[in-house]
Amino acid sequence: MDNNSDNSYNKKSVTDITVNGKKVLLRCDFNVPVDKQTGAITDEGRIIAALPTIEYLIKQGAAIIACSHFGRPKGGFDAEFSLAPVAKCLSQHLGRPVKMAKDVIGPDALKLADELQPGEVMLLENTRFHKEEEKNDPEFAKKLAEMADVFVSDAFGSAHRAHASTEGVSHYLPSVSGFLLKTELDNIGKAIFDPKRPLVAILGGAKVSDKLGVISNLIKKADTILIGGGMAYTFFKAEGGSIGNSLCEDGEIDNVKNCLQEAEKCGVKLMLPVDSLCAAEFADTASPLAVDSGAIPDGMMGLDIGPRSIVDFCKEIAAAGTIVWNGPMGVFEFPGFAEGTRAIAHAVADSSAVSVIGGGDSAAAVRQFGLEDKITHISTGGGASLEFMEGKVLPGIACLLDA
Ligand code: AMP
């Protein structure tokens, strides 16, 4: 589905409705990382991120029935994928009990939900214990919905999936966003649809096929598009340059040519990295070679943008009113090829522009460089933010009540 419009992010939130005395089905993203050996939660970030909405709902006198998926169970109860450790952790953060249901829509969940009082919190078991969750089965969604009076969605990272607990339940309940989802919509939505100009998009990463949708959409919206990462080399090949053994998706060359033409037609400044740091193999070599990006010698591959490209890109970033960034400029996991991504991250952090970073690798890079506090918004949903920037309608957002 596309194309989202200016008001596709303008949705009602939990503060726009009355929740006092109501039972609220709250979709969280509790898909936390765990230690494979011990099962202990290794990063509580997603649980902490859910607290503002939960605490608000408690204060408003709602009874909260939280739910989430967790990992990839095969269907049916599986202790390895139980949300019980999340309930314990959530309870510690809230300083109040969180009642853990033994099932999702079974007798235990129904009984707990039925008896739940205003201000109390319970957590359903992993929604993926039912295969119907990912199939967005209407009967399953209806049973989930029947426990509550209102649906609050706070799982942006799952909003691009039409699952029963992200979209299906909205057919049976008035549905609004929680604070976490609202922050994502406000920040990404404003950056794309109502940006302070110039809007500079920085796109990188390995696969051009993953990013063509975003590039096409941003050509209609951005003033400048900076392209780095492995995907830049398909552009150089499309322009007739030599790229040695650099990453290239030959099947995308026609699409890339179309993008270049489209950018020119729309008057968008689409910039490729004029130089690259190269190596003879995909390895962290001690002395990377800087060469022109369209003239990479045979047997070499470009693994980062070069120093001249950094200067060019940083100049655009410094003049930006709004910046959106998705994908690293090089193989930043190798210290010898991290400079491009580091320099861009610093330029984004130092700029006075509104800065929005899609999840995934660029978010990881910004955190690795300790710059997260200097970014306006780092998305919690890699896939979801990419689809939003592609102009797609996200089913978990489209289903919410319009503001
Ligand atoms: P993506 O998931 O498409 O955003 O790609 C992220 C990955 O792209 C990171 O793991 C980087 O190491 C990788 N990457 C970035 N630049 C290059 C490059 N020039 N050659 C190979 N891989 C790259």
Short mmCIF file of C-alpha atoms and ligand atoms in Angstrom, two decimals:
data_model
loop_
_atom_site.label_atom_id
_atom_site.label_comp_id
_atom_site.label_asym_id
_atom_site.label_seq_id
_atom_site.Cartn_x
_atom_site.Cartn_y
_atom_site.Cartn_z
CA MET A 1 0.00 0.00 0.00
CA ASP A 2 1.15 3.49 -0.68
CA ASN A 3 1.03 6.41 -0.72
CA ASN A 4 0.81 8.08 2.63
CA SER A 5 -0.35 11.63 2.72
CA ASP A 6 0.29 14.63 4.87
CA ASN A 7 -2.27 13.57 7.43
CA SER A 8 -1.37 9.87 7.58
CA TYR A 9 0.69 10.61 10.68
CA ASN A 10 -1.89 12.88 12.25
CA LYS A 11 -3.56 10.39 14.55
CA LYS A 12 -5.40 10.55 17.84
CA SER A 13 -3.31 9.69 20.86
CA VAL A 14 -4.09 8.47 24.32
CA THR A 15 -4.55 12.05 25.54
CA ASP A 16 -7.35 12.64 23.02
CA ILE A 17 -9.75 10.11 24.51
CA THR A 18 -11.20 9.29 27.91
CA VAL A 19 -9.69 6.18 29.45
CA ASN A 20 -10.86 6.58 33.03
CA GLY A 21 -12.56 3.40 34.21
CA LYS A 22 -11.86 1.73 30.87
CA LYS A 23 -9.97 -1.44 30.09
CA VAL A 24 -7.17 -0.64 27.69
CA LEU A 25 -5.53 -3.20 25.44
CA LEU A 26 -2.01 -1.77 25.11
CA ARG A 27 0.22 -3.13 22.33
CA CYS A 28 3.82 -2.69 23.42
CA ASP A 29 7.07 -3.74 21.85
CA PHE A 30 8.49 -6.04 24.51
CA ASN A 31 10.58 -7.96 22.00
CA VAL A 32 13.62 -7.48 24.25
CA PRO A 33 17.06 -9.01 23.68
CA VAL A 34 17.86 -11.87 26.06
CA ASP A 35 20.94 -13.87 26.98
CA LYS A 36 20.67 -17.15 25.07
CA GLN A 37 22.12 -19.19 27.96
CA THR A 38 20.30 -17.69 30.93
CA GLY A 39 17.23 -16.11 29.32
CA ALA A 40 17.99 -12.90 31.27
CA ILE A 41 16.94 -9.62 29.63
CA THR A 42 20.15 -7.94 28.40
CA ASP A 43 18.66 -4.56 27.46
CA GLU A 44 15.59 -3.18 29.23
CA GLY A 45 15.33 -0.20 26.88
CA ARG A 46 12.07 -1.28 25.28
CA ILE A 47 10.44 -1.88 28.66
CA ILE A 48 11.60 1.50 29.97
CA ALA A 49 10.36 3.14 26.77
CA ALA A 50 6.85 1.80 27.44
CA LEU A 51 6.64 3.31 30.94
CA PRO A 52 5.33 6.82 30.11
CA THR A 53 2.20 5.46 28.42
CA ILE A 54 1.59 2.86 31.11
CA GLU A 55 2.12 5.36 33.92
CA TYR A 56 -0.20 7.85 32.23
CA LEU A 57 -2.90 5.20 31.85
CA ILE A 58 -2.55 4.21 35.51
CA LYS A 59 -2.88 7.85 36.58
CA GLN A 60 -5.97 8.24 34.41
CA GLY A 61 -7.62 5.29 36.18
CA ALA A 62 -7.51 2.80 33.32
CA ALA A 63 -6.99 -0.94 33.74
CA ILE A 64 -4.13 -1.96 31.48
CA ILE A 65 -3.99 -5.21 29.54
CA ALA A 66 -0.54 -5.08 27.92
CA CYS A 67 0.46 -7.40 25.10
CA SER A 68 3.41 -7.94 22.78
CA HIS A 69 5.12 -10.46 20.56
CA PHE A 70 8.47 -11.86 21.67
CA GLY A 71 10.90 -13.70 19.42
CA ARG A 72 9.80 -16.30 16.92
CA PRO A 73 8.03 -19.15 18.72
CA LYS A 74 6.70 -21.90 16.47
CA GLY A 75 3.11 -21.56 17.71
CA GLY A 76 1.72 -22.79 21.02
CA PHE A 77 3.13 -22.09 24.47
CA ASP A 78 6.91 -22.28 24.70
CA ALA A 79 8.56 -21.35 28.00
CA GLU A 80 11.62 -20.04 26.14
CA PHE A 81 9.45 -17.32 24.59
CA SER A 82 7.30 -16.54 27.63
CA LEU A 83 6.87 -12.86 28.52
CA ALA A 84 7.00 -13.70 32.26
CA PRO A 85 10.51 -12.16 32.70
CA VAL A 86 9.20 -8.97 31.06
CA ALA A 87 6.30 -8.81 33.53
CA LYS A 88 8.78 -9.06 36.40
CA CYS A 89 11.02 -6.34 34.97
CA LEU A 90 8.05 -4.09 34.17
CA SER A 91 6.74 -4.55 37.69
CA GLN A 92 10.10 -3.46 39.14
CA HIS A 93 10.12 -0.32 37.02
CA LEU A 94 6.51 0.56 37.80
CA GLY A 95 6.86 -0.22 41.50
CA ARG A 96 3.59 -2.12 41.43
CA PRO A 97 2.48 -5.67 40.58
CA VAL A 98 2.05 -6.76 36.97
CA LYS A 99 -0.23 -9.78 36.73
CA MET A 100 1.17 -12.28 34.25
CA ALA A 101 -1.42 -14.28 32.32
CA LYS A 102 -0.67 -17.89 31.54
CA ASP A 103 -2.14 -17.54 28.05
CA VAL A 104 -3.16 -14.95 25.46
CA ILE A 105 -6.90 -15.36 24.91
CA GLY A 106 -7.35 -18.47 27.08
CA PRO A 107 -9.25 -18.87 30.37
CA ASP A 108 -6.48 -17.42 32.54
CA ALA A 109 -6.13 -14.23 30.47
CA LEU A 110 -9.90 -13.79 30.29
CA LYS A 111 -10.32 -14.24 34.06
CA LEU A 112 -7.48 -11.82 34.91
CA ALA A 113 -8.77 -9.26 32.42
CA ASP A 114 -12.30 -9.59 33.72
CA GLU A 115 -11.19 -9.00 37.32
CA LEU A 116 -8.68 -6.24 36.51
CA GLN A 117 -9.36 -3.02 38.43
CA PRO A 118 -8.60 0.61 37.45
CA GLY A 119 -4.90 1.33 37.98
CA GLU A 120 -3.95 -2.33 37.72
CA VAL A 121 -1.65 -3.77 35.06
CA MET A 122 -1.57 -7.23 33.52
CA LEU A 123 0.44 -8.73 30.69
CA LEU A 124 -0.86 -11.30 28.24
CA GLU A 125 1.43 -14.09 27.08
CA ASN A 126 3.36 -13.77 23.82
CA THR A 127 0.82 -13.03 21.07
CA ARG A 128 2.86 -15.22 18.71
CA PHE A 129 1.91 -18.31 20.73
CA HIS A 130 -1.05 -18.18 18.33
CA LYS A 131 -0.33 -18.60 14.64
CA GLU A 132 -3.40 -16.44 14.06
CA GLU A 133 -1.45 -13.39 15.28
CA GLU A 134 0.74 -13.06 12.18
CA LYS A 135 -2.14 -14.10 9.91
CA ASN A 136 -4.19 -11.22 11.32
CA ASP A 137 -7.00 -13.69 11.92
CA PRO A 138 -10.22 -11.74 12.63
CA GLU A 139 -11.53 -14.25 15.19
CA PHE A 140 -8.29 -14.11 17.17
CA ALA A 141 -8.25 -10.30 16.95
CA LYS A 142 -11.87 -10.18 18.11
CA LYS A 143 -11.10 -12.34 21.16
CA LEU A 144 -8.18 -10.07 22.08
CA ALA A 145 -10.38 -7.01 21.62
CA GLU A 146 -13.23 -8.42 23.69
CA MET A 147 -11.13 -8.12 26.84
CA ALA A 148 -10.93 -4.31 26.51
CA ASP A 149 -12.84 -1.11 25.71
CA VAL A 150 -10.02 0.78 23.97
CA PHE A 151 -6.90 -0.13 21.96
CA VAL A 152 -3.69 1.86 22.47
CA SER A 153 -0.85 1.08 20.11
CA ASP A 154 2.66 1.87 21.29
CA ALA A 155 4.68 -0.57 19.19
CA PHE A 156 6.06 1.49 16.30
CA GLY A 157 8.57 -1.24 15.42
CA SER A 158 5.65 -3.55 14.55
CA ALA A 159 3.41 -0.93 12.92
CA HIS A 160 4.42 -1.94 9.39
CA ARG A 161 2.94 -5.37 9.99
CA ALA A 162 -0.77 -6.05 9.78
CA HIS A 163 -0.98 -8.52 12.63
CA ALA A 164 -3.93 -9.22 14.90
CA SER A 165 -2.47 -7.29 17.85
CA THR A 166 -1.18 -4.38 15.74
CA GLU A 167 -4.05 -3.88 13.29
CA GLY A 168 -6.72 -6.57 13.61
CA VAL A 169 -7.99 -5.43 17.01
CA SER A 170 -8.65 -1.93 15.66
CA HIS A 171 -11.67 -3.29 13.77
CA TYR A 172 -13.37 -3.90 17.10
CA LEU A 173 -12.11 -1.10 19.36
CA PRO A 174 -11.57 2.66 19.19
CA SER A 175 -7.83 2.84 18.57
CA VAL A 176 -5.24 5.51 19.35
CA SER A 177 -1.50 5.85 19.72
CA GLY A 178 0.52 5.78 22.94
CA PHE A 179 3.27 8.31 23.63
CA LEU A 180 6.05 6.26 22.07
CA LEU A 181 4.21 5.81 18.78
CA LYS A 182 3.09 9.44 18.82
CA THR A 183 6.69 10.64 19.19
CA GLU A 184 7.70 8.54 16.18
CA LEU A 185 4.81 9.86 14.08
CA ASP A 186 5.37 13.47 15.11
CA ASN A 187 9.09 13.40 14.41
CA ILE A 188 9.29 11.27 11.25
CA GLY A 189 6.01 12.65 9.91
CA LYS A 190 7.04 16.27 10.34
CA ALA A 191 10.52 15.65 8.90
CA ILE A 192 9.06 14.12 5.75
CA PHE A 193 5.83 16.07 5.25
CA ASP A 194 6.46 19.44 6.84
CA PRO A 195 10.22 19.86 7.12
CA LYS A 196 12.15 22.99 7.91
CA ARG A 197 14.06 23.40 4.66
CA PRO A 198 16.39 22.50 3.22
CA LEU A 199 15.58 18.84 3.86
CA VAL A 200 18.75 16.79 3.48
CA ALA A 201 18.35 13.01 3.28
CA ILE A 202 21.39 10.83 3.92
CA LEU A 203 21.01 7.30 2.65
CA GLY A 204 23.54 4.51 2.93
CA GLY A 205 23.85 0.84 3.73
CA ALA A 206 24.62 -2.24 1.75
CA LYS A 207 21.70 -2.93 -0.54
CA VAL A 208 20.37 -0.39 -3.01
CA SER A 209 17.34 -2.62 -3.59
CA ASP A 210 16.30 -2.02 0.04
CA LYS A 211 16.54 1.74 -0.32
CA LEU A 212 15.18 2.49 -3.81
CA GLY A 213 11.67 2.97 -2.41
CA VAL A 214 12.96 5.55 0.07
CA ILE A 215 15.06 7.31 -2.55
CA SER A 216 12.09 7.52 -4.96
CA ASN A 217 9.83 8.95 -2.28
CA LEU A 218 12.42 11.39 -0.97
CA ILE A 219 13.12 12.67 -4.48
CA LYS A 220 9.59 14.10 -4.24
CA LYS A 221 10.20 15.62 -0.83
CA ALA A 222 13.87 16.39 -0.13
CA ASP A 223 16.06 19.21 -1.41
CA THR A 224 19.30 17.22 -1.26
CA ILE A 225 19.97 13.48 -1.17
CA LEU A 226 23.41 12.25 -0.11
CA ILE A 227 24.12 8.66 -1.09
CA GLY A 228 26.87 6.63 0.57
CA GLY A 229 27.53 3.06 1.62
CA GLY A 230 27.79 0.01 -0.58
CA MET A 231 24.70 1.04 -2.50
CA ALA A 232 26.49 4.03 -4.04
CA TYR A 233 28.45 1.73 -6.37
CA THR A 234 25.38 0.59 -8.29
CA PHE A 235 24.88 4.30 -9.05
CA PHE A 236 28.48 4.63 -10.29
CA LYS A 237 28.09 1.56 -12.46
CA ALA A 238 24.83 2.98 -13.84
CA GLU A 239 26.80 6.10 -14.79
CA GLY A 240 29.43 4.01 -16.56
CA GLY A 241 32.11 4.22 -13.84
CA SER A 242 34.57 1.50 -12.81
CA ILE A 243 33.77 0.03 -9.42
CA GLY A 244 36.17 -2.95 -9.18
CA ASN A 245 34.75 -5.55 -6.81
CA SER A 246 32.55 -3.09 -4.89
CA LEU A 247 29.02 -4.11 -3.99
CA CYS A 248 26.71 -3.84 -6.99
CA GLU A 249 23.21 -5.01 -7.78
CA ASP A 250 23.20 -5.31 -11.57
CA GLY A 251 19.48 -6.04 -11.60
CA GLU A 252 18.81 -2.56 -10.18
CA ILE A 253 20.83 -0.55 -12.70
CA ASP A 254 17.77 0.51 -14.72
CA ASN A 255 15.94 1.52 -11.55
CA VAL A 256 18.95 3.50 -10.39
CA LYS A 257 19.13 5.27 -13.77
CA ASN A 258 15.45 6.16 -13.38
CA CYS A 259 16.17 7.59 -9.93
CA LEU A 260 18.96 9.77 -11.32
CA GLN A 261 16.67 11.06 -14.10
CA GLU A 262 13.81 11.61 -11.68
CA ALA A 263 16.06 13.57 -9.29
CA GLU A 264 17.18 15.80 -12.14
CA LYS A 265 13.59 16.32 -13.29
CA CYS A 266 12.51 17.29 -9.76
CA GLY A 267 15.47 19.59 -9.25
CA VAL A 268 16.75 17.54 -6.33
CA LYS A 269 20.47 17.63 -5.69
CA LEU A 270 21.43 13.94 -5.59
CA MET A 271 25.07 13.63 -4.52
CA LEU A 272 27.27 10.55 -4.72
CA PRO A 273 30.56 10.25 -2.82
CA VAL A 274 33.26 11.58 -5.15
CA ASP A 275 35.91 9.38 -3.53
CA SER A 276 36.06 6.06 -1.67
CA LEU A 277 38.30 4.23 0.74
CA CYS A 278 39.15 0.89 -0.82
CA ALA A 279 40.62 -2.46 0.12
CA ALA A 280 41.57 -5.55 -1.84
CA GLU A 281 39.28 -7.71 0.25
CA PHE A 282 36.34 -7.34 2.61
CA ALA A 283 38.59 -6.95 5.65
CA ASP A 284 39.79 -4.25 8.02
CA THR A 285 43.06 -3.43 6.26
CA ALA A 286 45.67 -1.21 7.89
CA SER A 287 46.07 1.16 4.97
CA PRO A 288 42.89 1.80 3.04
CA LEU A 289 43.43 3.42 -0.35
CA ALA A 290 41.52 6.60 -1.25
CA VAL A 291 40.49 6.77 -4.93
CA ASP A 292 37.80 8.39 -7.07
CA SER A 293 34.58 6.42 -6.59
CA GLY A 294 33.95 5.92 -10.31
CA ALA A 295 37.53 4.83 -10.92
CA ILE A 296 38.09 2.00 -8.49
CA PRO A 297 40.92 -0.23 -9.72
CA ASP A 298 40.23 -3.85 -10.64
CA GLY A 299 40.54 -6.14 -7.66
CA MET A 300 39.67 -3.38 -5.16
CA MET A 301 36.37 -2.60 -3.45
CA GLY A 302 35.00 0.59 -1.93
CA LEU A 303 34.26 0.15 1.77
CA ASP A 304 33.77 3.75 2.93
CA ILE A 305 33.27 7.23 1.54
CA GLY A 306 36.57 9.12 1.18
CA PRO A 307 37.83 12.40 2.72
CA ARG A 308 36.66 14.65 -0.12
CA SER A 309 33.17 13.17 0.04
CA ILE A 310 33.12 13.78 3.77
CA VAL A 311 33.82 17.48 3.18
CA ASP A 312 31.12 17.70 0.47
CA PHE A 313 28.51 15.88 2.54
CA CYS A 314 29.27 17.77 5.76
CA LYS A 315 28.79 21.08 3.95
CA GLU A 316 25.26 20.06 2.92
CA ILE A 317 24.50 18.77 6.41
CA ALA A 318 25.68 22.02 8.03
CA ALA A 319 23.24 23.99 5.85
CA ALA A 320 20.26 21.71 6.47
CA GLY A 321 17.04 22.69 8.21
CA THR A 322 16.00 19.05 8.57
CA ILE A 323 18.06 15.87 8.23
CA VAL A 324 16.81 12.32 7.81
CA TRP A 325 19.43 9.59 7.88
CA ASN A 326 19.11 5.91 7.11
CA GLY A 327 22.09 3.61 6.56
CA PRO A 328 25.83 3.87 7.28
CA MET A 329 28.32 5.47 4.86
CA GLY A 330 30.65 2.47 4.93
CA VAL A 331 31.56 -0.71 6.74
CA PHE A 332 31.65 1.12 10.07
CA GLU A 333 32.06 -2.18 11.92
CA PHE A 334 35.70 -2.13 10.66
CA PRO A 335 37.59 0.70 12.46
CA GLY A 336 39.57 1.44 9.27
CA PHE A 337 36.33 2.10 7.37
CA ALA A 338 34.29 3.81 10.10
CA GLU A 339 35.51 7.37 9.44
CA GLY A 340 32.86 8.26 6.85
CA THR A 341 29.99 7.20 9.10
CA ARG A 342 31.65 8.80 12.16
CA ALA A 343 32.21 12.12 10.37
CA ILE A 344 28.63 12.19 9.10
CA ALA A 345 27.31 11.30 12.56
CA HIS A 346 29.29 14.18 14.09
CA ALA A 347 28.12 16.58 11.40
CA VAL A 348 24.49 15.59 12.03
CA ALA A 349 24.99 15.89 15.81
CA ASP A 350 26.66 19.30 15.48
CA SER A 351 24.09 20.75 13.10
CA SER A 352 21.28 22.93 14.37
CA ALA A 353 18.84 21.09 12.07
CA VAL A 354 16.05 18.82 13.21
CA SER A 355 17.64 15.37 12.86
CA VAL A 356 15.79 12.09 12.50
CA ILE A 357 17.58 8.78 12.30
CA GLY A 358 15.89 5.60 11.13
CA GLY A 359 16.55 2.60 13.34
CA GLY A 360 18.98 -0.18 12.51
CA ASP A 361 22.62 0.43 11.62
CA SER A 362 22.69 4.22 11.50
CA ALA A 363 21.11 4.32 14.96
CA ALA A 364 23.69 1.77 16.16
CA ALA A 365 26.47 3.91 14.67
CA VAL A 366 25.27 7.08 16.40
CA ARG A 367 25.13 5.21 19.71
CA GLN A 368 28.57 3.68 19.07
CA PHE A 369 29.97 7.21 18.69
CA GLY A 370 28.13 8.38 21.83
CA LEU A 371 26.13 11.04 19.96
CA GLU A 372 22.56 9.93 20.60
CA ASP A 373 21.82 12.86 22.92
CA LYS A 374 22.53 15.31 20.11
CA ILE A 375 19.98 13.83 17.72
CA THR A 376 16.39 15.11 17.71
CA HIS A 377 14.88 11.65 17.22
CA ILE A 378 16.25 8.15 16.81
CA SER A 379 13.52 5.80 15.64
CA THR A 380 12.83 2.60 17.55
CA GLY A 381 11.65 0.85 14.39
CA GLY A 382 14.15 0.16 11.61
CA GLY A 383 11.77 -1.55 9.18
CA ALA A 384 8.81 0.62 10.14
CA SER A 385 10.70 3.91 9.78
CA LEU A 386 12.06 2.81 6.40
CA GLU A 387 8.55 2.00 5.14
CA PHE A 388 7.24 5.28 6.53
CA MET A 389 9.98 7.16 4.68
CA GLU A 390 9.15 5.14 1.57
CA GLY A 391 5.72 6.72 1.64
CA LYS A 392 3.97 3.45 2.42
CA VAL A 393 0.88 3.33 4.55
CA LEU A 394 1.72 1.43 7.73
CA PRO A 395 -1.26 -0.74 8.67
CA GLY A 396 -0.64 -0.31 12.41
CA ILE A 397 -0.87 3.46 11.96
CA ALA A 398 -3.54 3.73 9.29
CA CYS A 399 -5.92 1.85 11.60
CA LEU A 400 -5.75 4.51 14.34
CA LEU A 401 -8.40 7.22 14.64
CA ASP A 402 -7.57 10.39 12.69
CA ALA A 403 -6.84 13.42 14.84
P1 AMP B 1 21.73 -1.87 5.45
O1 AMP B 1 21.21 -2.94 6.35
O2 AMP B 1 21.38 -2.06 4.02
O3 AMP B 1 21.46 -0.48 5.98
O4 AMP B 1 23.30 -2.05 5.47
C1 AMP B 1 24.10 -1.89 6.61
C2 AMP B 1 25.40 -2.58 6.34
O5 AMP B 1 25.96 -2.05 5.17
C3 AMP B 1 26.43 -2.41 7.42
O6 AMP B 1 26.62 -3.64 8.07
C4 AMP B 1 27.69 -1.98 6.66
O7 AMP B 1 28.82 -2.71 7.04
C5 AMP B 1 27.34 -2.30 5.23
N1 AMP B 1 28.06 -1.46 4.27
C6 AMP B 1 28.10 -0.12 4.24
N2 AMP B 1 28.91 0.30 3.25
C7 AMP B 1 29.38 -0.79 2.62
C8 AMP B 1 30.26 -1.01 1.53
N3 AMP B 1 30.81 0.02 0.88
N4 AMP B 1 30.51 -2.28 1.16
C9 AMP B 1 29.97 -3.30 1.84
N5 AMP B 1 29.12 -3.17 2.88
C10 AMP B 1 28.83 -1.93 3.26
#
